[in-house]
PDB file of C-alpha atoms and ligand atoms in Angstrom:
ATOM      1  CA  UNK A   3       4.482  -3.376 -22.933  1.00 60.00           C
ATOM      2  CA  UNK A   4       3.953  -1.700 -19.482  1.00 78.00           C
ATOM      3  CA  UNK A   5       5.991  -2.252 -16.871  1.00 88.00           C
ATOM      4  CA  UNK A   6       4.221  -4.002 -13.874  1.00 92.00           C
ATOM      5  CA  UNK A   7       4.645  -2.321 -10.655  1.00 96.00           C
ATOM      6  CA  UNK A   8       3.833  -4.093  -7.538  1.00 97.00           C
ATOM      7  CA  UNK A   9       2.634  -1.661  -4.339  1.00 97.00           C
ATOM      8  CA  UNK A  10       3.136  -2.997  -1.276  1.00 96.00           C
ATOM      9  CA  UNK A  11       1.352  -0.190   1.460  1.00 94.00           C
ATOM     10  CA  UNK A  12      -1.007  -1.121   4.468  1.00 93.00           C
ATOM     11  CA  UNK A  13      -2.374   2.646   4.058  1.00 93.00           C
ATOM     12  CA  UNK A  14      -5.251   2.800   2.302  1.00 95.00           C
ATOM     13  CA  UNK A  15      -4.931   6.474   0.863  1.00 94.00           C
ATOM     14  CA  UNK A  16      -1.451   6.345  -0.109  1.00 93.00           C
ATOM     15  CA  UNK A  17      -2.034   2.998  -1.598  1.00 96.00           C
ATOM     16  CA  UNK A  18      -4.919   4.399  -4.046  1.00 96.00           C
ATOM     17  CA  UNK A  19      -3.017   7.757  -4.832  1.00 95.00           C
ATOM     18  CA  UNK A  20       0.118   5.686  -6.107  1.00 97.00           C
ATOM     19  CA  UNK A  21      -2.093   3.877  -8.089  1.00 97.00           C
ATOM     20  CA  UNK A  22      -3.848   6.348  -9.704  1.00 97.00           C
ATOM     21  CA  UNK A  23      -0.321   8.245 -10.242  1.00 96.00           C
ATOM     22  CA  UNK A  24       0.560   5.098 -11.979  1.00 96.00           C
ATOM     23  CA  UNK A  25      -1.620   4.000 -13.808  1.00 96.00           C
ATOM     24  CA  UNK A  26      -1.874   7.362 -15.262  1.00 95.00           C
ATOM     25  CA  UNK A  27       1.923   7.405 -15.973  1.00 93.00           C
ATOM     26  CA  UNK A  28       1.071   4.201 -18.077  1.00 91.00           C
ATOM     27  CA  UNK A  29       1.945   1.193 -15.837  1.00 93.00           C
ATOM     28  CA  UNK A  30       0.376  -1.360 -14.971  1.00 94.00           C
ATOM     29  CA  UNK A  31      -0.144  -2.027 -10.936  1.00 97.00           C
ATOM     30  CA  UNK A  32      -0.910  -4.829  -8.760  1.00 97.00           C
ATOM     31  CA  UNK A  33      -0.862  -3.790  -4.795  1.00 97.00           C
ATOM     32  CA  UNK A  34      -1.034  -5.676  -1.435  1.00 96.00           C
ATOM     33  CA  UNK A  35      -0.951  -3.966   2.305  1.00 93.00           C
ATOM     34  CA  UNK A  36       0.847  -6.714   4.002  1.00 91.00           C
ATOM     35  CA  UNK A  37       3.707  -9.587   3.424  1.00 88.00           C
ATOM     36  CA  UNK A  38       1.447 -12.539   3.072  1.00 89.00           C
ATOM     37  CA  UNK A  39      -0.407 -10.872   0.218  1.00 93.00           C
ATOM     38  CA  UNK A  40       2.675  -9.623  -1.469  1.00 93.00           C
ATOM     39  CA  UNK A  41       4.016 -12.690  -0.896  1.00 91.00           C
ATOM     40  CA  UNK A  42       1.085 -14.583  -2.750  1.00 93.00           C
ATOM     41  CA  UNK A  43       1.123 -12.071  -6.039  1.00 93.00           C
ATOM     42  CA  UNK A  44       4.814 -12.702  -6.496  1.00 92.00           C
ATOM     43  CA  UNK A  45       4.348 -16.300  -6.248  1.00 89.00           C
ATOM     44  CA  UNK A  46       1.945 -15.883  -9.258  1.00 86.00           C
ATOM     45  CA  UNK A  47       3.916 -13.759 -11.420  1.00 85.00           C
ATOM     46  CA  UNK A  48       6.813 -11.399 -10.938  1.00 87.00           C
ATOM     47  CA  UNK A  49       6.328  -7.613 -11.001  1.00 92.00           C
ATOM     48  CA  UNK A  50       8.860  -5.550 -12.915  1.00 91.00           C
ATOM     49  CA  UNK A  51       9.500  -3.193  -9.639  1.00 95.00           C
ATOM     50  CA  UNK A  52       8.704  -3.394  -6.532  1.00 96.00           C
ATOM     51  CA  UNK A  53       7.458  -0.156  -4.278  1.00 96.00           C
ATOM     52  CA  UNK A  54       7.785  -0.840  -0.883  1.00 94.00           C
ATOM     53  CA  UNK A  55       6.509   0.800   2.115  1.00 92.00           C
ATOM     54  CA  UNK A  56       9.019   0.926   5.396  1.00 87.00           C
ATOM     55  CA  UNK A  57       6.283   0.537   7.718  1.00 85.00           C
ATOM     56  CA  UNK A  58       4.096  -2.672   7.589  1.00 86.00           C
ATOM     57  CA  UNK A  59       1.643  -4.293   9.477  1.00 83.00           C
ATOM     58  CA  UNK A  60       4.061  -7.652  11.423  1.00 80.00           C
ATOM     59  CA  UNK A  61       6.746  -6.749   9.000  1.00 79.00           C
ATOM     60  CA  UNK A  62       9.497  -4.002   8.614  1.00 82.00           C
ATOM     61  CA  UNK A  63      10.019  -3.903   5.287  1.00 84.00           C
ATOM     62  CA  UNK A  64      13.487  -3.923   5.837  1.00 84.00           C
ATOM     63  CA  UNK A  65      12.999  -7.156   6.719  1.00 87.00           C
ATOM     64  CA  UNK A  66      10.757  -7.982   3.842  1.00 90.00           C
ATOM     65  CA  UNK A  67      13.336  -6.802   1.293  1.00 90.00           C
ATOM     66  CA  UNK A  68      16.434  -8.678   2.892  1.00 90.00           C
ATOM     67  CA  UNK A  69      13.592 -11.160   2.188  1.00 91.00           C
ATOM     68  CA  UNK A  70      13.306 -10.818  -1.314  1.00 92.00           C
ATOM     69  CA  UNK A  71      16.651 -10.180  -1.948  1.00 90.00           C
ATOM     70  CA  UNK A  72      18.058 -13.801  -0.551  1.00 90.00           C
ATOM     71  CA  UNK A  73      15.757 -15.733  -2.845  1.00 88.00           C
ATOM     72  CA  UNK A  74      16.574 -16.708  -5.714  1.00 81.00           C
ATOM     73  CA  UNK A  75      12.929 -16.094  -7.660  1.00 83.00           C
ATOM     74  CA  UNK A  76      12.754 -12.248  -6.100  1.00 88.00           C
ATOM     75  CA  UNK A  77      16.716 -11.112  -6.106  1.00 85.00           C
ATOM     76  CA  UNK A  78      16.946  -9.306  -8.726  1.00 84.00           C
ATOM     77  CA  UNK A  79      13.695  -7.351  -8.881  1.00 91.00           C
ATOM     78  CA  UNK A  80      13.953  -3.639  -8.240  1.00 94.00           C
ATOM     79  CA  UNK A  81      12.849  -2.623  -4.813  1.00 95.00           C
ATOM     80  CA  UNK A  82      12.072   1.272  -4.364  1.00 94.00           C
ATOM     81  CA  UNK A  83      11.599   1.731  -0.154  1.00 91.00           C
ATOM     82  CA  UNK A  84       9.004   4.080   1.066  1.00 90.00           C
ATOM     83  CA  UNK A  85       9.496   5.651   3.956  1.00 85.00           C
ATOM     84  CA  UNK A  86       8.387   8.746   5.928  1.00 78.00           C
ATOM     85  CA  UNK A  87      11.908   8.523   7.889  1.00 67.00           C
ATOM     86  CA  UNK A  88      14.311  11.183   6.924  1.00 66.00           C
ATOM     87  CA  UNK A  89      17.373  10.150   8.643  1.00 66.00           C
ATOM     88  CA  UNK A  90      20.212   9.046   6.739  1.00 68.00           C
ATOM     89  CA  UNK A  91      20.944   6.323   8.413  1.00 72.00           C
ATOM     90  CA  UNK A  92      17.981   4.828   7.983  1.00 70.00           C
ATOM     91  CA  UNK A  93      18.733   5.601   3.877  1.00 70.00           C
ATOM     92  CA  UNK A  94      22.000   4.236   4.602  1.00 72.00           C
ATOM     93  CA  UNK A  95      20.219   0.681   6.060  1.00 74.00           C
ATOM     94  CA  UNK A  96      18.044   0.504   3.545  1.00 71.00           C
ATOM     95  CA  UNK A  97      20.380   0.705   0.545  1.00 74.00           C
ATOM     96  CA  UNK A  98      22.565  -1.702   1.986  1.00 76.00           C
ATOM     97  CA  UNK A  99      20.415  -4.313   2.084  1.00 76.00           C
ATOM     98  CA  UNK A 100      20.241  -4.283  -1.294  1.00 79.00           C
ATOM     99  CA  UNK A 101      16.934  -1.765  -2.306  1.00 87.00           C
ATOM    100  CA  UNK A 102      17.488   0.345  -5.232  1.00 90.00           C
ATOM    101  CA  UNK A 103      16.787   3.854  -4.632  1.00 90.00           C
ATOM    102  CA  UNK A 104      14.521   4.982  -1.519  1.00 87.00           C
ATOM    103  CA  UNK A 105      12.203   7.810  -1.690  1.00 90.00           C
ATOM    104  CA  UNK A 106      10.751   9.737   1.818  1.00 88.00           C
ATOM    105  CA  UNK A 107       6.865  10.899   2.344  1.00 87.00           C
ATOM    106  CA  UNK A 108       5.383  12.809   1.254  1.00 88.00           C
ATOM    107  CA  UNK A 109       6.747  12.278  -1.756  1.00 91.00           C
ATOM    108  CA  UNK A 110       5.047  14.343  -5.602  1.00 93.00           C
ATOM    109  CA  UNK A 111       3.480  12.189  -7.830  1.00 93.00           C
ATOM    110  CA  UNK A 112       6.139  13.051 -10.130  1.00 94.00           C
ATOM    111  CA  UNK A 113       8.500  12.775  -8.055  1.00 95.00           C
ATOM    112  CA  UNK A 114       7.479   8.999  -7.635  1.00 96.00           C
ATOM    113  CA  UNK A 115       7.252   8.607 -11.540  1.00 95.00           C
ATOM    114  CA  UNK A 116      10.713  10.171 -12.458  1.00 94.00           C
ATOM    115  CA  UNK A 117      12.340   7.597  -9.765  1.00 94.00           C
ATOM    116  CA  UNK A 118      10.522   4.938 -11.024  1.00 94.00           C
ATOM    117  CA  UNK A 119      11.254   5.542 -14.846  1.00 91.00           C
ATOM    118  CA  UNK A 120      15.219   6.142 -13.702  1.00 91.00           C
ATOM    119  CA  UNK A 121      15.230   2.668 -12.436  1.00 92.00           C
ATOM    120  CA  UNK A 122      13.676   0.970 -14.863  1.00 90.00           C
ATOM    121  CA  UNK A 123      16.339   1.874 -17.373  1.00 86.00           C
ATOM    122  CA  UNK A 124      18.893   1.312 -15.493  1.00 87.00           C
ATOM    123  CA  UNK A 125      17.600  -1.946 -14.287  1.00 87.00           C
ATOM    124  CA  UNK A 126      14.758  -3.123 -16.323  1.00 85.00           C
ATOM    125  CA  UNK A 127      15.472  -1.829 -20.186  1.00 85.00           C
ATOM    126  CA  UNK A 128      13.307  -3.796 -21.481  1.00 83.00           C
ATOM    127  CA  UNK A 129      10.135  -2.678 -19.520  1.00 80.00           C
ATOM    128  CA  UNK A 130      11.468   1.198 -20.578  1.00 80.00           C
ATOM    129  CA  UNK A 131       9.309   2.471 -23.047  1.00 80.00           C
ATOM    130  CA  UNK A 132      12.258   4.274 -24.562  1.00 85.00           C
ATOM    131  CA  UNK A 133      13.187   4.057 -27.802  1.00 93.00           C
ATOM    132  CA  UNK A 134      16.310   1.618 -28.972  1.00 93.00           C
ATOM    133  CA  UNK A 135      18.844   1.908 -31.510  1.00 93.00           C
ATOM    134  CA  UNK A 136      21.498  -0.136 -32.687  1.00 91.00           C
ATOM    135  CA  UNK A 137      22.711   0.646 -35.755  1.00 88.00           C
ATOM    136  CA  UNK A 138      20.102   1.059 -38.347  1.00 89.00           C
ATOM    137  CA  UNK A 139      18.198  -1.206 -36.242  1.00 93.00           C
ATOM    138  CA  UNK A 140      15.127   0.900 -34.629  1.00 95.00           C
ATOM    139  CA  UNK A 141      12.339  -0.345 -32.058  1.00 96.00           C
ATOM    140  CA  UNK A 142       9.919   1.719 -30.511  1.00 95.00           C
ATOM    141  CA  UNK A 143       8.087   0.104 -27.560  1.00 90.00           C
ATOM    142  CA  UNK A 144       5.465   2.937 -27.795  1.00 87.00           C
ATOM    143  CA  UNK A 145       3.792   1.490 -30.876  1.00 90.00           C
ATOM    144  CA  UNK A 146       5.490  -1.771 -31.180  1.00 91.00           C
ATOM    145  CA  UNK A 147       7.023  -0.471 -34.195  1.00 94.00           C
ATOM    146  CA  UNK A 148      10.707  -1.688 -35.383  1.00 95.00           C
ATOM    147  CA  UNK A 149      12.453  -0.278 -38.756  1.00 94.00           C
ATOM    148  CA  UNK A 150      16.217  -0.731 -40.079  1.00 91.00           C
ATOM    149  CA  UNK A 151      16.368   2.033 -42.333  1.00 87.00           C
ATOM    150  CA  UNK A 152      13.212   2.786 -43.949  1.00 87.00           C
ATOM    151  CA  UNK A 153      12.239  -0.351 -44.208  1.00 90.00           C
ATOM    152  CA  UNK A 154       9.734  -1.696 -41.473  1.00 93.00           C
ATOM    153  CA  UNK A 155      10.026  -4.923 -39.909  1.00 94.00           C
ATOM    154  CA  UNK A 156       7.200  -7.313 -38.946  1.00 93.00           C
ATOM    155  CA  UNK A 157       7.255  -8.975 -36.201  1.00 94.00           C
ATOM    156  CA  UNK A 158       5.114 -11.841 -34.092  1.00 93.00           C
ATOM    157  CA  UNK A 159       4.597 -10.504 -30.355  1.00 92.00           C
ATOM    158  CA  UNK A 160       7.068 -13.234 -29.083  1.00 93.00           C
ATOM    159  CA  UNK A 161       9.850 -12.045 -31.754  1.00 95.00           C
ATOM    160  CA  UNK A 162       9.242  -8.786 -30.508  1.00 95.00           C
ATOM    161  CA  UNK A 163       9.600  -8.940 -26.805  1.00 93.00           C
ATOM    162  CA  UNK A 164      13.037 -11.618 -27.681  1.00 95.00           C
ATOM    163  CA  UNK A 165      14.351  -8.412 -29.377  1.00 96.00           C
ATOM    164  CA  UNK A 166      13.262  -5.336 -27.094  1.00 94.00           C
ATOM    165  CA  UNK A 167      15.033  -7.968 -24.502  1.00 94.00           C
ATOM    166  CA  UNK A 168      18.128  -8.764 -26.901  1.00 94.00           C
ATOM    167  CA  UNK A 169      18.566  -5.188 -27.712  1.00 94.00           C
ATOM    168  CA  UNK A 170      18.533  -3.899 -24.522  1.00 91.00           C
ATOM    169  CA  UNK A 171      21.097  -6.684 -23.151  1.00 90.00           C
ATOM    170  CA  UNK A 172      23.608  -6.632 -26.217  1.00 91.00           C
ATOM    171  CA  UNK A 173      26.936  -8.322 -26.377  1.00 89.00           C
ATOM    172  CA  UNK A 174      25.777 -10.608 -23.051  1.00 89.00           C
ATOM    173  CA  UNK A 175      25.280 -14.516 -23.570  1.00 93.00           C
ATOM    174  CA  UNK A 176      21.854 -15.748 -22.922  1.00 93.00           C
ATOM    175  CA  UNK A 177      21.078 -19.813 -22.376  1.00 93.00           C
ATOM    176  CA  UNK A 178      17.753 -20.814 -23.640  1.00 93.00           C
ATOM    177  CA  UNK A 179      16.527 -21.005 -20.200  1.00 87.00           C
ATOM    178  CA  UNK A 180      17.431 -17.625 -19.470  1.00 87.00           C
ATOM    179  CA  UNK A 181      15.496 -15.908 -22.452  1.00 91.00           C
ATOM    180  CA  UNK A 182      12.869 -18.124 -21.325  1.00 89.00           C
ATOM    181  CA  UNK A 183      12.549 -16.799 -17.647  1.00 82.00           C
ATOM    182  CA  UNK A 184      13.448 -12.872 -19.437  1.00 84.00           C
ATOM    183  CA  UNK A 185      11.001 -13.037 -22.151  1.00 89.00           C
ATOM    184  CA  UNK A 186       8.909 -15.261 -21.428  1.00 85.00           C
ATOM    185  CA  UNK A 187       8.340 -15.392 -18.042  1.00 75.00           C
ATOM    186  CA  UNK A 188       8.875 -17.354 -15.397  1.00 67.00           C
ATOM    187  CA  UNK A 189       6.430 -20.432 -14.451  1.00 64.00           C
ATOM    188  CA  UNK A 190       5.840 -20.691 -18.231  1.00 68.00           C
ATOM    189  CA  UNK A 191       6.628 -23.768 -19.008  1.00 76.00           C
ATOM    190  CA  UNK A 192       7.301 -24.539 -22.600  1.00 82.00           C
ATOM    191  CA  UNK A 193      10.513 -26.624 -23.803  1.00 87.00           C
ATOM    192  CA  UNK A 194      13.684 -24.798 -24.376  1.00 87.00           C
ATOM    193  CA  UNK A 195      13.563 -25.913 -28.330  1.00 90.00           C
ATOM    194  CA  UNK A 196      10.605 -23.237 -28.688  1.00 93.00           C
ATOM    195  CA  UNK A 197      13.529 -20.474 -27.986  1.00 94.00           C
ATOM    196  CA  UNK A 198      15.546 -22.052 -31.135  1.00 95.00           C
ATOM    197  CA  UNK A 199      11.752 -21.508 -33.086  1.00 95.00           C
ATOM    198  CA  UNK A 200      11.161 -17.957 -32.411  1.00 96.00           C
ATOM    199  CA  UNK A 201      15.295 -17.022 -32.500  1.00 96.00           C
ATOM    200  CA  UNK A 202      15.220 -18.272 -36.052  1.00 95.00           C
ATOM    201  CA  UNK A 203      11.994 -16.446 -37.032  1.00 95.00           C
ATOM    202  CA  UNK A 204      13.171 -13.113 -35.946  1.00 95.00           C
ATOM    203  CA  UNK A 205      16.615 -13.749 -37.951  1.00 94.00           C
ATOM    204  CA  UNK A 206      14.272 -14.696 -40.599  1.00 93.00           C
ATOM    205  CA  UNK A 207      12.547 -10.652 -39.900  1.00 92.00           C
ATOM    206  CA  UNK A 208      16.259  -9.138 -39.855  1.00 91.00           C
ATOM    207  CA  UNK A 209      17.360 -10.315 -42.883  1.00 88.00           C
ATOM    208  CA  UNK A 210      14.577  -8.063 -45.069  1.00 79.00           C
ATOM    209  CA  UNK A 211      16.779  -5.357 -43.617  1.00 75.00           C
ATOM    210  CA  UNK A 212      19.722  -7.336 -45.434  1.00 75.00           C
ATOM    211  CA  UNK A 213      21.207  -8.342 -41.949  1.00 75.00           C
ATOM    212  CA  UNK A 214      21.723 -11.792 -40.522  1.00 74.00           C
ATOM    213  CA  UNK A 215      24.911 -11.088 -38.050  1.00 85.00           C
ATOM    214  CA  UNK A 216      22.896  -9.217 -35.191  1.00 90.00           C
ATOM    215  CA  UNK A 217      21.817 -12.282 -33.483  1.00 93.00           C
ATOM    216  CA  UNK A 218      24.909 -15.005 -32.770  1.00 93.00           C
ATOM    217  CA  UNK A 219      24.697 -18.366 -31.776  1.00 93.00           C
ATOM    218  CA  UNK A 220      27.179 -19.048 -29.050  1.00 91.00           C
ATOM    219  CA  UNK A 221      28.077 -22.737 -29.251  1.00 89.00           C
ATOM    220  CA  UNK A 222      26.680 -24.759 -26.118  1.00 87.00           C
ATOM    221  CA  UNK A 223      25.812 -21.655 -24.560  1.00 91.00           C
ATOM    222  CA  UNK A 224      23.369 -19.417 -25.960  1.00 94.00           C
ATOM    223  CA  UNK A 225      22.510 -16.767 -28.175  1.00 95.00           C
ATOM    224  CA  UNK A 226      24.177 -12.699 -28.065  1.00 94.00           C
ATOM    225  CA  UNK A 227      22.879  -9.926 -29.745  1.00 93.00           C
ATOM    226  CA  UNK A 228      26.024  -7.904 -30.524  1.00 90.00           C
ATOM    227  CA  UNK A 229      26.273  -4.779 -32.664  1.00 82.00           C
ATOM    228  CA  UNK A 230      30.038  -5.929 -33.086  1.00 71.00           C
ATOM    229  CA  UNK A 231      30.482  -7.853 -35.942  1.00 52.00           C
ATOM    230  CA  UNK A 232      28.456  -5.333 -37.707  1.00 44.00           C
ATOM    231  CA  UNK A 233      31.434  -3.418 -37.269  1.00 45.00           C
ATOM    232  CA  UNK A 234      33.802  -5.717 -38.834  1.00 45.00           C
ATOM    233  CA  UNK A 235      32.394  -6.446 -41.942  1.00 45.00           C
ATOM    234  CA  UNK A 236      29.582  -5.215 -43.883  1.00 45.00           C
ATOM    235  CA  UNK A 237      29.602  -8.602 -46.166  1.00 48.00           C
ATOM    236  CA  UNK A 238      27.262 -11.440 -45.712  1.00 50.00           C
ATOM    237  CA  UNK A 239      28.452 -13.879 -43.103  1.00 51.00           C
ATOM    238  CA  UNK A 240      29.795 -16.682 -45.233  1.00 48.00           C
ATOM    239  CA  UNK A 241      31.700 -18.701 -42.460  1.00 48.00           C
ATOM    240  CA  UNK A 242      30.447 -22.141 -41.659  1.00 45.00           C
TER     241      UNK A 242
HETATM  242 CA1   CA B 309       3.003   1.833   6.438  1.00 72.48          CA
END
C-alpha cells in the first residue's frame, strides 16, 4: 500500500515538482495551497504525512500545525515543515510545536524522499514499504507477499493490512476500536465484532505455518501481536 502524502503549498511550481518527485518515489499525493482546503481533505480522510509549507496564504503554518497537533483526529499525523528560513531558531520553533523533522528550500528531490521515507518508519511502519520479519514470519509490502518458512501464506486484503499493522506494532495492546481507526480507517464505520471476524481468519492463515501464539487475545482489552511466547515454548498452546 502507498503511503498517502498530503502537500500543503500555495506555490504553484513547488507544489507540482513535489508531486511529481512523489509520485515517482511511489506515493500517493493529495495537495491543497491554503488551510481551508487542507482542512477539507483531512476531514475526508487522513493522509499518512503531512508536508507543510511555512509560508501560507492567511496562515503561518506554524500556526496550522499547533493546529493539527491539538486535535484529537490530526495529532498524531507526521508533519514535515517546509521552509525557505535557515535560522535555527526558526528550526528550533518549529520542532517544538510538535512537527517531525523540517527541511529548508531549496531542498533535492531526494533529499525530500530520503526524509520522508525516514519518517515513515519511524512513525508510520506500516505505510513503509520495507520488508518485516518476525521470526519465520515474512511480509513484503512490495508484492503483498507473506511466507513463514517456505511456505506462503494467503491472505484476504483486510487480513493483510491487520498484520503489516500488527507486525509493525508488536507486543502493544490494541482495543477493537483502535485496529479499527489503524487498519481500517477512520470514518469507516463498521461494528467492532467485524475486528473479532477478520482477527480469527488471519489466525486461521498462521496456523498453515503451524503457529497459533503470534496473535493474543488480551482479556477485555484487545488483541497483541507478540513474538514472545514464541520464545517460550515451541509446543502448541494448550492452556484454556
Ligand atoms: Ca509559501
Amino acid at each position: 500500500m502507498a503511503a498517502k502524502i498530503l502537500i500543503v503549498e500555495d506555490e504553484a511550481a513547488i507544489q507540482e515538482l513535489i508531486i511529481y518527485t512523489l509520485q515517482q518515489a511511489g506515493y500517493e499525493t493529495v495537495s491543497a495551497e491554503n488551510a481551508e482546503k487542507t482542512m477539507s481533505i483531512i476531514n475526508n480522510a487522513l493522509p499518512d504525512l503531512i508536508l507543510l509549507d511555512w509560508m501560507l496564504p492567511g496562515m503561518n503554518g506554524i500556526e496550522f500545525a499547533r493546529i493539527l497537533r491539538r486535535s484529537e483526529r490530526t495529532r498524531l499525523v507526521p508533519i514535515i515543515m517546509l521552509t525557505a528560513r535557515t535560522q535555527e531558531t526558526d528550526k528550533v520553533a518549529g520542532l517544538e510545536i510538535g512537527a517531525d523533522d523540517y527541511i529548508t528550500k531549496p531542498f533535492s528531490p531526494r533529499e525530500l524522499v530520503a526524509r520522508i521515507n525516514a519518517v515513515l518508519r519511524r512513525l508510520v511502519p506500516e505505510a513503509s514499504d520495507e520488508v518485516v520479519e518476525i521470526d519465520e514470519l515474512r511480509l513484503d509490502p512490495v508484492n503483498h507477499r507473506v511466507t513463514a518458512g517456505n511456505k506462503e501464506i494467503e491472505l484476504g486484503p483486510t487480513e493483510y493490512r491487520l498484520l503489516h499493522f500488527m507486525m509493525t506494532h508488536t507486543e502493544r495492546v490494541y482495543s477493537r476500536s483502535q485496529l479499527l481507526d489503524r487498519v481500517w480507517g477512520d470514518h469507516v464505520f463498521v461494528e467492532e465484532r467485524t475486528v473479532d471476524v477478520h482477527i480469527r481468519r488471519l489466525r486461521k492463515a498462521l496456523q498453515l505455518a503451524g503457529r497459533d501464539d503470534w496473535i493474543q487475545t488480551v482479556r477485555g482489552s484487545g488483541y497483541r501481536f507478540s513474538a514472545v511466547a514464541v520464545l517460550q515454548t515451541k509446543e502448541p498452546n494448550t492452556q484454556i
